């Protein structure tokens, strides 16, 4: 029948549809040349609120139609896609290997993937056998596509580690930085003086990352090699026979100030290499999905996917949903198909993914960069000099644009310990510099990446600044939304007007993120979905606040007022602290309080003339829920 491999999936991804498609890498190689800073974009336009909350799909537990479909039908679909260019780049014939993937549930309720490699002639029998596997959810014929690269003579020119000389020695520290127009345009030197990405793990799902390169040595973890599983152990995922993955890794994390080569954007991050592409830049979509799940489970805060396919796959879509449900940011190249009519590229087009287009040194969208309604940001992607095994190389593509955004997210996360990667994505889209038509457009998305959200070391008020929150129960809507009021103060008591605050909610495992701007009083309000027990956190460049809040669906909290008394009834109340607050000298003080020891609390308090409200909290000293105020005369 052929060679069979077995991979355990630690998460329940959804059942695959009839066919898992292959992977196209979004990198092309362009000419050598020095760059200039891009032209500043026009003024900011209107931007819709950013909400990256997407629930994971657990429909994987039901077998799909591929379990009962005729084996010949599944194979014919694969052959038709291959012949049309949807799957393989060349038609499949009897001498071409076919990989049949079986998705099943094991005895512990976890999904397993078995892959069998066989010939076209033997494929129907292999598919039929896969359909009989106990617990099978889906059977798929994996397809492959190839690296989107312009393999020109320039690609073969590698600037070696030992031969950086003459005009290439532009500086005495990191001598090739003079060629890095991308880092200069982003003002990375200023932003990187903070934490430089320390404490953040970035997963690079690509052709491997060379952990022996002097620019990356000591910061590349043992990963996973899906192309050659025999490459295991401490250097798994390091074998990069193409160079693309190491190039991406260098944009993110090449060492700064080491007197060698270039400088990366976030050089203190740790790289998790997950190799899914071979020497030709080709790979299987099932491996890419496996790598996303592995990256999440191994603690990555940001995942970079400088690859794509014109065909959507439920396997990959659910891997994206899994990452989103865990608060991990996925950044993907938008695609290099502009000259082909900008076909939609996946995973970039999935709603939970931050899709990145490319710009050149002049700030204009690159001639190859795919346009689409799913584009979120644009970043430098032309003539990008970065690391490859044995030296350095210029490459161009949305593949090169994506890691600039990935690194920016890592910088933000490193100064917000405990914050979610998805929050970083929302901040970056909100601080982008508008370009093209005012507001969001299909070329630049919300605009060109800036590092405005990354404070320079020693920024005013960076020490002992506070951020607090109040959830206003009085404005809960029928849809289960309430208003969160964020209140920020610097250490000197001043209000940080214009400061961006990211509000993140986690409800039943689903993460949602919004970004608000503090006004002249250091306050901002945002509606958030809180239909049940919800963890709410807020973060900014100066401080982080986290508040567990229990929000009860109406009519769990009832407040009945009379002229001289108020009766409060609270259901699902055990452990909650209920306080009657009175406003005195502009401040709310506790007039009476009660702690619920049972599921229902009912209490009655007398009220003298004054202004009152009722507050409920599970944490003493915090206001979790508040009613609107009323006056007793």
Coordinates of C-alpha atoms in Angstrom, one line a residue:
X1 CA 0.0 0.0 0.0
X2 CA 2.9 2.4 0.7
X3 CA 4.6 4.1 3.5
X4 CA 2.4 5.3 6.4
X5 CA 3.2 8.0 8.9
X6 CA 1.3 8.8 12.1
X7 CA 1.0 12.2 13.8
X8 CA -0.9 12.9 16.9
X9 CA -2.9 16.2 17.0
X10 CA -3.2 17.8 20.4
X11 CA -6.3 19.7 19.4
X12 CA -9.6 18.8 17.8
X13 CA -9.4 20.4 14.4
X14 CA -12.5 20.1 12.2
X15 CA -12.9 17.4 9.7
X16 CA -11.3 18.0 6.3
X17 CA -13.3 18.6 3.2
X18 CA -12.8 16.5 0.1
X19 CA -9.3 17.7 -0.4
X20 CA -6.5 19.4 1.5
X21 CA -4.6 21.8 -0.8
X22 CA -0.9 22.6 -0.9
X23 CA 1.1 25.6 0.1
X24 CA 2.5 28.5 -2.0
X25 CA 5.1 30.6 -0.3
X26 CA 4.7 34.3 -0.8
X27 CA 8.3 35.3 -1.5
X28 CA 9.9 36.4 -4.7
X29 CA 13.5 37.4 -5.3
X30 CA 14.2 40.9 -6.6
X31 CA 17.3 42.9 -7.7
X32 CA 20.0 44.1 -5.3
X33 CA 19.9 47.8 -4.5
X34 CA 19.9 50.4 -1.8
X35 CA 16.6 51.7 -0.6
X36 CA 15.2 55.0 0.6
X37 CA 12.6 55.7 3.3
X38 CA 9.1 55.5 2.1
X39 CA 7.0 58.6 1.5
X40 CA 4.7 59.5 4.4
X41 CA 1.1 58.6 3.8
X42 CA -1.8 61.0 3.8
X43 CA -3.8 61.7 6.9
X44 CA -5.7 59.0 8.7
X45 CA -9.1 58.0 7.5
X46 CA -12.1 56.5 9.3
X47 CA -11.4 53.0 10.5
X48 CA -13.9 50.5 11.7
X49 CA -13.5 49.0 15.2
X50 CA -11.2 46.1 15.2
X51 CA -12.5 42.8 16.6
X52 CA -10.4 39.7 16.2
X53 CA -12.7 37.5 18.2
X54 CA -13.5 34.3 16.3
X55 CA -14.8 31.2 18.0
X56 CA -13.2 27.9 17.3
X57 CA -15.3 25.4 15.2
X58 CA -15.8 22.1 16.9
X59 CA -17.8 20.5 14.1
X60 CA -14.8 18.1 13.6
X61 CA -16.5 15.5 15.8
X62 CA -19.0 14.6 13.0
X63 CA -17.7 12.6 10.0
X64 CA -18.0 14.5 6.7
X65 CA -19.1 13.2 3.3
X66 CA -15.6 12.0 2.4
X67 CA -16.0 9.1 4.7
X68 CA -18.8 7.7 2.5
X69 CA -17.9 9.1 -0.9
X70 CA -16.8 6.7 -3.6
X71 CA -12.9 6.5 -3.5
X72 CA -12.8 7.1 -7.3
X73 CA -14.7 10.3 -6.8
X74 CA -12.2 11.7 -4.3
X75 CA -9.3 10.7 -6.5
X76 CA -10.9 12.2 -9.6
X77 CA -11.5 15.5 -7.8
X78 CA -7.8 15.6 -6.9
X79 CA -6.7 14.8 -10.4
X80 CA -9.0 17.5 -11.8
X81 CA -7.6 20.1 -9.4
X82 CA -4.1 19.0 -10.3
X83 CA -4.7 19.3 -14.0
X84 CA -6.3 22.8 -13.6
X85 CA -3.5 24.1 -11.4
X86 CA -5.7 24.3 -8.3
X87 CA -3.7 21.6 -6.6
X88 CA -0.4 20.4 -8.0
X89 CA 1.4 22.6 -10.5
X90 CA 1.6 19.7 -13.0
X91 CA -0.9 16.9 -13.8
X92 CA -0.6 13.8 -11.7
X93 CA 0.1 10.5 -13.5
X94 CA 0.4 6.9 -12.6
X95 CA 4.1 7.3 -11.6
X96 CA 3.4 10.2 -9.2
X97 CA 3.1 9.6 -5.5
X98 CA -0.3 10.3 -3.9
X99 CA -0.7 11.0 -0.2
X100 CA -4.0 10.0 1.4
X101 CA -4.7 11.5 4.8
X102 CA -7.1 9.9 7.3
X103 CA -8.5 12.0 10.1
X104 CA -9.9 10.1 13.0
X105 CA -10.7 10.2 16.7
X106 CA -8.6 8.0 19.0
X107 CA -9.7 6.3 22.2
X108 CA -9.1 9.4 24.2
X109 CA -11.3 11.6 22.0
X110 CA -8.3 13.3 20.4
X111 CA -7.8 13.5 16.6
X112 CA -5.1 11.5 14.9
X113 CA -3.8 11.9 11.3
X114 CA -2.5 9.0 9.4
X115 CA -1.0 9.6 5.9
X116 CA -0.4 6.9 3.4
X117 CA 1.8 7.4 0.3
X118 CA 0.9 5.4 -2.7
X119 CA 0.6 5.5 -6.5
X120 CA -2.4 6.9 -8.5
X121 CA -3.3 3.3 -9.5
X122 CA -3.3 2.1 -5.9
X123 CA -5.0 5.2 -4.5
X124 CA -8.6 4.0 -4.7
X125 CA -7.8 1.0 -2.6
X126 CA -5.9 3.2 -0.1
X127 CA -8.8 5.6 0.2
X128 CA -11.3 2.7 0.7
X129 CA -9.1 1.3 3.5
X130 CA -8.9 4.8 5.1
X131 CA -12.7 5.1 5.1
X132 CA -12.9 1.9 7.2
X133 CA -10.5 3.1 10.0
X134 CA -12.4 3.2 13.3
X135 CA -13.3 6.7 14.4
X136 CA -12.6 8.2 10.9
X137 CA -13.8 11.8 10.4
X138 CA -12.6 12.5 7.0
X139 CA -10.4 11.2 4.2
X140 CA -8.4 13.6 2.0
X141 CA -6.0 13.5 -0.9
X142 CA -3.3 15.9 0.0
X143 CA -2.3 18.3 -2.8
X144 CA 0.9 20.3 -3.3
X145 CA 1.8 23.6 -4.7
X146 CA 5.2 25.3 -5.1
X147 CA 7.1 28.3 -3.9
X148 CA 5.9 31.6 -5.4
X149 CA 9.4 32.8 -6.4
X150 CA 11.1 34.5 -9.3
X151 CA 14.2 32.3 -9.4
X152 CA 16.6 34.7 -11.2
X153 CA 20.3 35.0 -11.2
X154 CA 20.1 37.4 -8.3
X155 CA 18.7 34.6 -6.1
X156 CA 22.0 32.8 -6.4
X157 CA 24.0 35.7 -5.1
X158 CA 24.5 35.2 -1.4
X159 CA 26.5 37.7 0.5
X160 CA 28.7 35.4 2.6
X161 CA 29.4 35.7 6.3
X162 CA 33.1 36.1 5.7
X163 CA 33.1 38.5 2.7
X164 CA 31.3 41.7 3.6
X165 CA 33.6 44.3 2.2
X166 CA 34.0 47.6 0.4
X167 CA 30.8 49.6 -0.1
X168 CA 28.9 46.9 1.8
X169 CA 30.6 48.0 5.0
X170 CA 28.3 51.0 5.6
X171 CA 28.6 51.0 9.4
X172 CA 31.0 49.6 12.0
X173 CA 28.2 47.9 13.8
X174 CA 26.0 45.4 11.8
X175 CA 27.8 46.5 8.6
X176 CA 24.9 45.7 6.2
X177 CA 22.3 47.8 7.9
X178 CA 22.8 50.5 5.3
X179 CA 20.9 48.3 2.9
X180 CA 18.0 47.8 5.3
X181 CA 15.7 50.5 4.1
X182 CA 12.9 48.6 5.8
X183 CA 14.2 48.9 9.3
X184 CA 15.1 52.6 8.8
X185 CA 11.6 53.4 7.5
X186 CA 10.1 51.7 10.6
X187 CA 12.5 53.5 13.0
X188 CA 13.3 50.2 14.5
X189 CA 16.4 51.5 16.4
X190 CA 14.2 53.7 18.6
X191 CA 11.5 51.1 19.3
X192 CA 13.9 48.2 19.8
X193 CA 15.6 50.0 22.7
X194 CA 12.8 48.8 25.0
X195 CA 12.7 45.0 25.5
X196 CA 13.5 44.0 21.9
X197 CA 11.0 41.2 22.0
X198 CA 12.4 39.4 25.1
X199 CA 10.2 36.7 26.5
X200 CA 8.1 36.2 23.4
X201 CA 8.2 33.0 21.2
X202 CA 7.6 33.5 17.5
X203 CA 6.7 30.5 15.5
X204 CA 8.0 30.5 11.9
X205 CA 6.1 28.0 9.8
X206 CA 8.2 27.8 6.6
X207 CA 11.1 26.0 5.1
X208 CA 13.0 25.8 8.3
X209 CA 15.2 28.3 10.2
X210 CA 19.0 27.8 10.3
X211 CA 19.7 27.8 14.0
X212 CA 23.5 27.8 13.4
X213 CA 23.5 31.2 11.6
X214 CA 25.5 33.6 13.8
X215 CA 22.6 36.2 13.6
X216 CA 20.2 33.6 15.1
X217 CA 22.4 31.3 17.2
X218 CA 21.2 30.6 20.7
X219 CA 17.6 31.8 20.0
X220 CA 16.2 29.1 17.8
X221 CA 14.4 26.4 19.7
X222 CA 14.1 22.7 18.8
X223 CA 11.1 22.6 16.4
X224 CA 9.4 20.0 14.2
X225 CA 10.4 18.9 10.8
X226 CA 7.2 17.8 8.9
X227 CA 9.1 17.4 5.6
X228 CA 11.7 14.9 7.1
X229 CA 10.4 13.7 10.5
X230 CA 13.8 11.9 11.0
X231 CA 15.3 15.3 11.7
X232 CA 14.3 15.3 15.3
X233 CA 16.0 16.3 18.6
X234 CA 17.6 19.6 19.5
X235 CA 18.0 20.8 15.9
X236 CA 14.6 19.7 14.5
X237 CA 13.2 22.4 12.1
X238 CA 16.7 23.9 11.6
X239 CA 17.3 22.3 8.2
X240 CA 16.5 25.0 5.6
X241 CA 17.3 23.7 2.1
X242 CA 15.5 26.6 0.5
X243 CA 16.6 29.7 2.5
X244 CA 13.1 31.3 2.6
X245 CA 12.4 30.4 6.3
X246 CA 15.8 31.6 7.5
X247 CA 15.2 34.9 5.6
X248 CA 11.9 35.3 7.4
X249 CA 13.5 34.5 10.7
X250 CA 16.2 37.1 10.2
X251 CA 13.7 39.8 9.5
X252 CA 12.2 39.1 12.8
X253 CA 15.2 38.3 15.0
X254 CA 18.7 38.8 13.5
X255 CA 21.0 40.0 16.2
X256 CA 21.5 43.7 16.7
X257 CA 24.9 45.3 17.5
X258 CA 26.9 42.1 17.0
X259 CA 29.3 43.6 14.4
X260 CA 27.9 41.1 11.8
X261 CA 25.6 41.6 8.9
X262 CA 22.2 43.0 9.5
X263 CA 19.9 43.8 12.4
X264 CA 16.5 42.3 13.0
X265 CA 13.4 44.0 14.3
X266 CA 12.9 42.1 17.5
X267 CA 16.3 40.4 18.2
X268 CA 15.5 39.1 21.7
X269 CA 12.6 36.9 20.7
X270 CA 12.9 33.1 20.6
X271 CA 12.2 31.4 17.3
X272 CA 10.2 28.2 17.1
X273 CA 10.9 26.7 13.6
X274 CA 8.3 24.4 12.1
X275 CA 9.4 23.1 8.7
X276 CA 6.6 22.3 6.3
X277 CA 8.2 23.3 3.0
X278 CA 10.9 21.4 1.2
X279 CA 13.9 22.6 -0.8
X280 CA 11.6 23.6 -3.7
X281 CA 9.3 25.6 -1.4
X282 CA 6.5 23.0 -1.7
X283 CA 4.5 21.5 1.1
X284 CA 1.2 19.9 2.3
X285 CA -1.6 22.0 3.8
X286 CA -2.1 19.3 6.4
X287 CA 1.4 19.8 7.6
X288 CA 0.9 23.6 7.8
X289 CA -2.3 23.1 9.9
X290 CA -0.4 20.6 12.2
X291 CA 2.3 23.2 12.6
X292 CA -0.1 25.9 13.7
X293 CA -1.6 23.7 16.3
X294 CA 1.9 22.7 17.5
X295 CA 2.9 26.3 17.7
X296 CA 0.0 27.2 19.9
X297 CA 0.6 24.3 22.2
X298 CA 4.3 25.1 22.5
X299 CA 3.6 28.6 23.7
X300 CA 4.1 30.8 20.7
X301 CA 2.6 34.3 21.1
X302 CA 2.8 35.1 17.4
X303 CA 2.8 32.7 14.4
X304 CA 4.2 33.8 11.0
X305 CA 2.9 32.1 7.8
X306 CA 4.7 33.6 4.8
X307 CA 2.9 31.1 2.6
X308 CA -0.5 30.7 1.0
X309 CA -2.8 28.9 -1.3
X310 CA -5.7 30.0 -3.6
X311 CA -7.9 27.3 -2.2
X312 CA -9.5 27.3 1.3
X313 CA -9.2 24.3 3.5
X314 CA -11.4 23.5 6.5
X315 CA -8.4 21.9 8.0
X316 CA -6.3 25.1 7.9
X317 CA -9.3 27.3 8.8
X318 CA -9.9 25.4 12.0
X319 CA -6.3 25.5 12.9
X320 CA -6.6 29.3 12.6
X321 CA -9.7 29.2 14.8
X322 CA -7.8 27.2 17.4
X323 CA -5.0 29.8 17.5
X324 CA -7.5 32.6 17.8
X325 CA -9.3 30.8 20.6
X326 CA -6.1 30.7 22.6
X327 CA -5.3 34.3 21.9
X328 CA -2.4 33.6 19.6
X329 CA -1.9 36.0 16.7
X330 CA -1.5 34.5 13.3
X331 CA 0.2 36.8 10.7
X332 CA 0.2 35.7 7.0
X333 CA 1.4 37.0 3.7
X334 CA -1.5 38.4 1.6
X335 CA -0.2 36.8 -1.6
X336 CA 1.9 37.8 -4.7
X337 CA -0.9 37.4 -7.3
X338 CA -1.6 41.0 -8.3
X339 CA -0.6 40.5 -11.9
X340 CA -2.9 37.5 -12.0
X341 CA -6.0 39.4 -10.9
X342 CA -5.3 39.1 -7.1
X343 CA -6.8 35.7 -6.4
X344 CA -7.7 35.2 -2.7
X345 CA -5.0 33.6 -0.7
X346 CA -5.3 31.4 2.4
X347 CA -4.7 31.5 5.3
X348 CA -4.4 35.3 4.9
X349 CA -8.1 35.6 4.0
X350 CA -9.4 33.8 7.1
X351 CA -11.0 36.5 9.4
X352 CA -8.9 35.7 12.4
X353 CA -5.6 36.1 10.5
X354 CA -3.7 39.4 10.2
X355 CA -3.1 39.6 6.4
X356 CA -0.1 41.7 5.3
X357 CA 0.5 43.3 1.9
X358 CA 3.8 44.6 0.6
X359 CA 5.1 48.2 -0.1
X360 CA 8.4 49.3 -1.7
X361 CA 11.0 51.9 -0.6
X362 CA 8.8 54.8 -1.9
X363 CA 5.8 53.7 0.2
X364 CA 3.7 52.5 -2.8
X365 CA 2.0 49.1 -2.8
X366 CA 4.3 46.6 -4.5
X367 CA 3.5 45.6 -8.1
X368 CA 3.1 41.9 -7.0
X369 CA 1.2 42.5 -3.8
X370 CA -2.3 40.9 -3.9
X371 CA -5.2 43.3 -3.2
X372 CA -8.3 42.1 -1.4
X373 CA -10.9 42.9 1.2
X374 CA -9.0 40.7 3.7
X375 CA -5.8 42.8 3.7
X376 CA -5.2 44.3 7.1
X377 CA -1.8 46.0 7.0
X378 CA 1.0 46.8 4.6
X379 CA 4.7 46.6 5.4
X380 CA 8.1 46.7 3.6
X381 CA 8.4 43.7 1.3
X382 CA 10.6 44.8 -1.6
X383 CA 14.4 44.4 -1.8
X384 CA 14.6 43.1 1.8
X385 CA 18.0 42.0 2.9
X386 CA 18.0 39.2 5.5
X387 CA 19.7 36.0 6.6
X388 CA 20.0 32.8 4.6
X389 CA 22.1 29.7 5.4
X390 CA 25.7 30.7 4.8
X391 CA 25.1 34.5 4.6
X392 CA 22.6 37.1 3.4
X393 CA 20.3 37.7 0.5
X394 CA 17.8 40.1 -1.0
X395 CA 14.3 38.9 -1.5
X396 CA 11.0 40.5 -2.3
X397 CA 7.4 39.4 -1.6
X398 CA 4.6 39.6 0.8
X399 CA 6.5 36.8 2.5
X400 CA 9.0 39.5 3.5
X401 CA 6.3 42.0 4.6
X402 CA 4.6 39.6 7.0
X403 CA 7.6 39.1 9.4
X404 CA 7.9 42.9 9.9
X405 CA 4.4 42.8 11.4
X406 CA 5.1 39.6 13.3
X407 CA 8.2 41.3 14.9
X408 CA 6.2 44.4 15.7
X409 CA 3.6 42.3 17.5
X410 CA 6.4 40.6 19.4
X411 CA 7.8 43.9 20.5
X412 CA 4.4 45.0 21.8
X413 CA 3.9 41.7 23.6
X414 CA 7.3 42.0 25.3
X415 CA 6.3 45.2 27.0
X416 CA 2.9 43.8 27.9
X417 CA 3.7 40.5 29.8
X418 CA 0.6 38.3 30.0
X419 CA -1.2 40.1 27.2
X420 CA -2.6 38.1 24.3
X421 CA -1.1 38.1 20.8
X422 CA -4.5 38.9 19.3
X423 CA -4.4 42.2 21.3
X424 CA -1.2 43.1 19.7
X425 CA -2.8 42.6 16.3
X426 CA -5.6 44.9 17.1
X427 CA -3.1 47.6 18.3
X428 CA -1.0 47.4 15.2
X429 CA -4.0 47.8 12.9
X430 CA -5.3 50.8 15.0
X431 CA -1.9 52.6 14.9
X432 CA -1.2 52.0 11.2
X433 CA -0.5 55.1 9.0
X434 CA -3.3 55.5 6.5
X435 CA -2.2 55.2 2.8
X436 CA -4.1 55.1 -0.5
X437 CA -7.8 56.2 -0.3
X438 CA -8.8 57.6 3.1
X439 CA -9.7 54.8 5.4
X440 CA -9.4 51.1 4.9
X441 CA -8.7 49.9 1.3
X442 CA -7.9 46.7 -0.5
X443 CA -4.2 47.6 -1.2
X444 CA -3.0 48.8 2.2
X445 CA -5.7 47.5 4.5
X446 CA -5.9 49.8 7.6
X447 CA -2.6 51.3 6.5
X448 CA 1.2 51.0 6.6
X449 CA 2.7 49.4 9.7
X450 CA 4.2 51.8 12.3
X451 CA 5.8 51.2 15.6
X452 CA 3.9 54.0 17.3
X453 CA 2.5 51.6 19.9
X454 CA 6.0 50.6 21.0
X455 CA 7.3 53.2 23.5
X456 CA 10.9 54.4 23.4
X457 CA 12.9 53.5 26.5
X458 CA 12.5 56.1 29.2
X459 CA 9.2 57.5 27.9
X460 CA 7.5 60.0 30.3
X461 CA 5.3 58.3 32.8
X462 CA 6.6 54.8 32.1
X463 CA 7.0 54.0 35.8
X464 CA 4.2 53.5 38.3
X465 CA 1.5 54.3 35.9
X466 CA -2.0 52.9 36.6
X467 CA -4.8 51.5 34.5
X468 CA -8.1 50.6 36.0
X469 CA -11.5 49.4 34.6
X470 CA -15.2 49.7 35.5
X471 CA -17.9 47.6 33.9
X472 CA -21.1 49.6 33.7
X473 CA -24.0 47.1 34.2
X474 CA -26.6 49.8 33.5
X475 CA -25.9 49.8 29.8
X476 CA -26.0 46.1 29.1
X477 CA -27.9 45.5 25.9
X478 CA -30.2 42.8 24.8
X479 CA -27.3 41.3 22.9
X480 CA -25.3 40.9 26.1
X481 CA -22.9 43.9 25.7
X482 CA -21.8 46.1 28.4
X483 CA -19.6 49.2 28.6
X484 CA -16.1 48.9 30.0
X485 CA -14.6 52.2 31.1
X486 CA -10.8 52.3 31.0
X487 CA -9.2 54.9 33.2
X488 CA -5.5 55.7 32.9
X489 CA -3.1 57.8 34.9
X490 CA 0.6 58.5 34.7
X491 CA 2.7 58.4 37.8
X492 CA 2.5 62.2 38.1
X493 CA -1.3 62.1 38.1
X494 CA -1.6 63.4 34.5
X495 CA -4.1 62.0 32.0
X496 CA -2.3 60.3 29.1
X497 CA -4.6 61.7 26.4
X498 CA -4.4 59.9 23.1
X499 CA -2.9 56.8 24.7
X500 CA -4.2 53.6 23.1
X501 CA -5.7 51.0 25.4
X502 CA -6.4 47.4 24.3
X503 CA -9.4 45.8 26.0
X504 CA -9.5 42.0 25.8
X505 CA -12.4 39.8 26.9
X506 CA -12.3 36.0 27.2
X507 CA -15.7 34.4 27.4
X508 CA -16.1 30.6 27.3
X509 CA -12.7 30.3 25.6
X510 CA -13.5 32.9 22.9
X511 CA -11.2 35.9 22.8
X512 CA -12.3 39.4 21.6
X513 CA -10.2 42.5 21.4
X514 CA -10.9 46.2 21.0
X515 CA -8.7 49.2 21.0
X516 CA -9.8 52.5 22.4
X517 CA -8.2 55.9 22.8
X518 CA -8.1 57.8 26.1
X519 CA -9.5 61.3 26.1
X520 CA -8.3 64.4 27.9
X521 CA -9.5 63.0 31.2
X522 CA -7.6 59.7 30.6
X523 CA -10.8 57.8 30.1
X524 CA -12.4 55.8 27.3
X525 CA -15.5 53.6 27.0
X526 CA -15.9 50.5 24.8
X527 CA -18.8 48.1 24.4
X528 CA -17.7 44.5 25.0
X529 CA -19.7 41.2 24.8
X530 CA -20.1 39.8 28.3
X531 CA -23.0 37.4 28.4
X532 CA -21.6 35.2 31.1
X533 CA -18.5 34.7 33.3
X534 CA -15.8 36.8 31.5
X535 CA -12.2 37.6 32.1
X536 CA -11.5 41.2 31.1
X537 CA -8.0 42.7 30.7
X538 CA -6.8 46.0 29.5
X539 CA -3.3 47.0 28.5
X540 CA -1.3 49.9 27.2
X541 CA 2.3 50.8 26.8
X542 CA 2.6 51.9 30.4
X543 CA 0.6 49.4 32.4
X544 CA -1.6 46.3 32.4
X545 CA -4.9 45.8 34.3
X546 CA -6.7 42.5 34.6
X547 CA -10.1 42.0 36.2
X548 CA -12.2 38.8 36.5
X549 CA -15.8 39.9 36.2
X550 CA -19.0 37.9 36.6
X551 CA -21.8 39.4 34.6
X552 CA -25.3 38.1 35.1
X553 CA -27.9 38.0 32.4
X554 CA -31.0 40.0 33.3
X555 CA -32.9 39.6 35.6
X556 CA -30.2 38.2 37.8
X557 CA -29.7 41.6 39.4
X558 CA -32.8 43.4 40.5
X559 CA -32.8 46.8 42.3
X560 CA -36.1 48.0 43.6
X561 CA -36.0 51.6 44.9
X562 CA -38.4 53.5 47.1
X563 CA -38.2 56.9 48.7
X564 CA -36.3 55.8 51.9
X565 CA -35.0 52.3 51.0
X566 CA -33.6 50.0 48.3
X567 CA -34.1 46.3 47.9
X568 CA -31.4 44.3 46.0
X569 CA -31.9 40.8 44.8
X570 CA -29.0 38.9 43.1
X571 CA -29.1 35.4 41.6
X572 CA -26.1 33.3 40.9
X573 CA -24.6 35.3 43.7
X574 CA -22.4 33.0 45.8
X575 CA -19.2 34.7 46.7
X576 CA -20.2 38.1 45.3
X577 CA -19.8 41.3 47.3
X578 CA -22.8 43.7 46.9
X579 CA -22.3 47.3 48.0
X580 CA -24.7 50.2 48.2
X581 CA -22.5 53.2 47.3
X582 CA -23.3 56.9 48.0
X583 CA -21.7 59.8 46.2
X584 CA -20.0 62.2 48.6
X585 CA -17.7 65.1 47.6
X586 CA -17.5 63.7 44.1
X587 CA -16.5 60.2 45.2
X588 CA -18.4 56.9 45.6
X589 CA -18.2 55.6 49.2
X590 CA -19.7 52.5 50.7
X591 CA -22.9 53.1 52.6
X592 CA -23.7 49.4 53.1
X593 CA -22.6 46.1 52.0
X594 CA -23.4 42.4 52.0
X595 CA -21.6 39.2 50.9
X596 CA -23.6 36.4 49.3
X597 CA -23.0 33.0 50.9
X598 CA -25.7 31.3 48.9
X599 CA -26.9 31.3 45.3
X600 CA -29.4 34.0 45.9
X601 CA -28.9 37.2 47.9
X602 CA -31.8 39.5 48.9
X603 CA -31.2 42.5 51.1
X604 CA -32.8 45.8 52.0
X605 CA -31.1 49.0 53.0
X606 CA -32.4 52.3 54.2
X607 CA -31.4 55.4 52.2
X608 CA -31.1 59.0 53.4
X609 CA -31.2 61.9 50.9
X610 CA -28.4 61.6 48.4
X611 CA -27.2 59.9 45.2
X612 CA -26.8 56.1 45.2
X613 CA -25.8 53.2 43.0
X614 CA -25.4 49.4 43.6
X615 CA -22.1 47.8 42.8
X616 CA -21.4 44.0 42.5
X617 CA -17.9 42.5 42.5
X618 CA -16.2 39.2 43.0
X619 CA -13.0 41.0 44.0
X620 CA -12.9 43.4 47.0
X621 CA -11.9 46.9 46.0
X622 CA -13.0 46.5 42.4
X623 CA -16.3 47.5 40.8
X624 CA -17.4 44.6 38.6
X625 CA -21.0 45.7 37.8
X626 CA -22.6 49.0 38.6
X627 CA -26.2 50.1 38.2
X628 CA -27.1 53.6 37.0
X629 CA -27.3 56.1 39.9
X630 CA -30.4 57.5 41.4
X631 CA -31.2 60.4 43.7
X632 CA -33.1 60.2 47.0
X633 CA -34.7 63.5 48.0

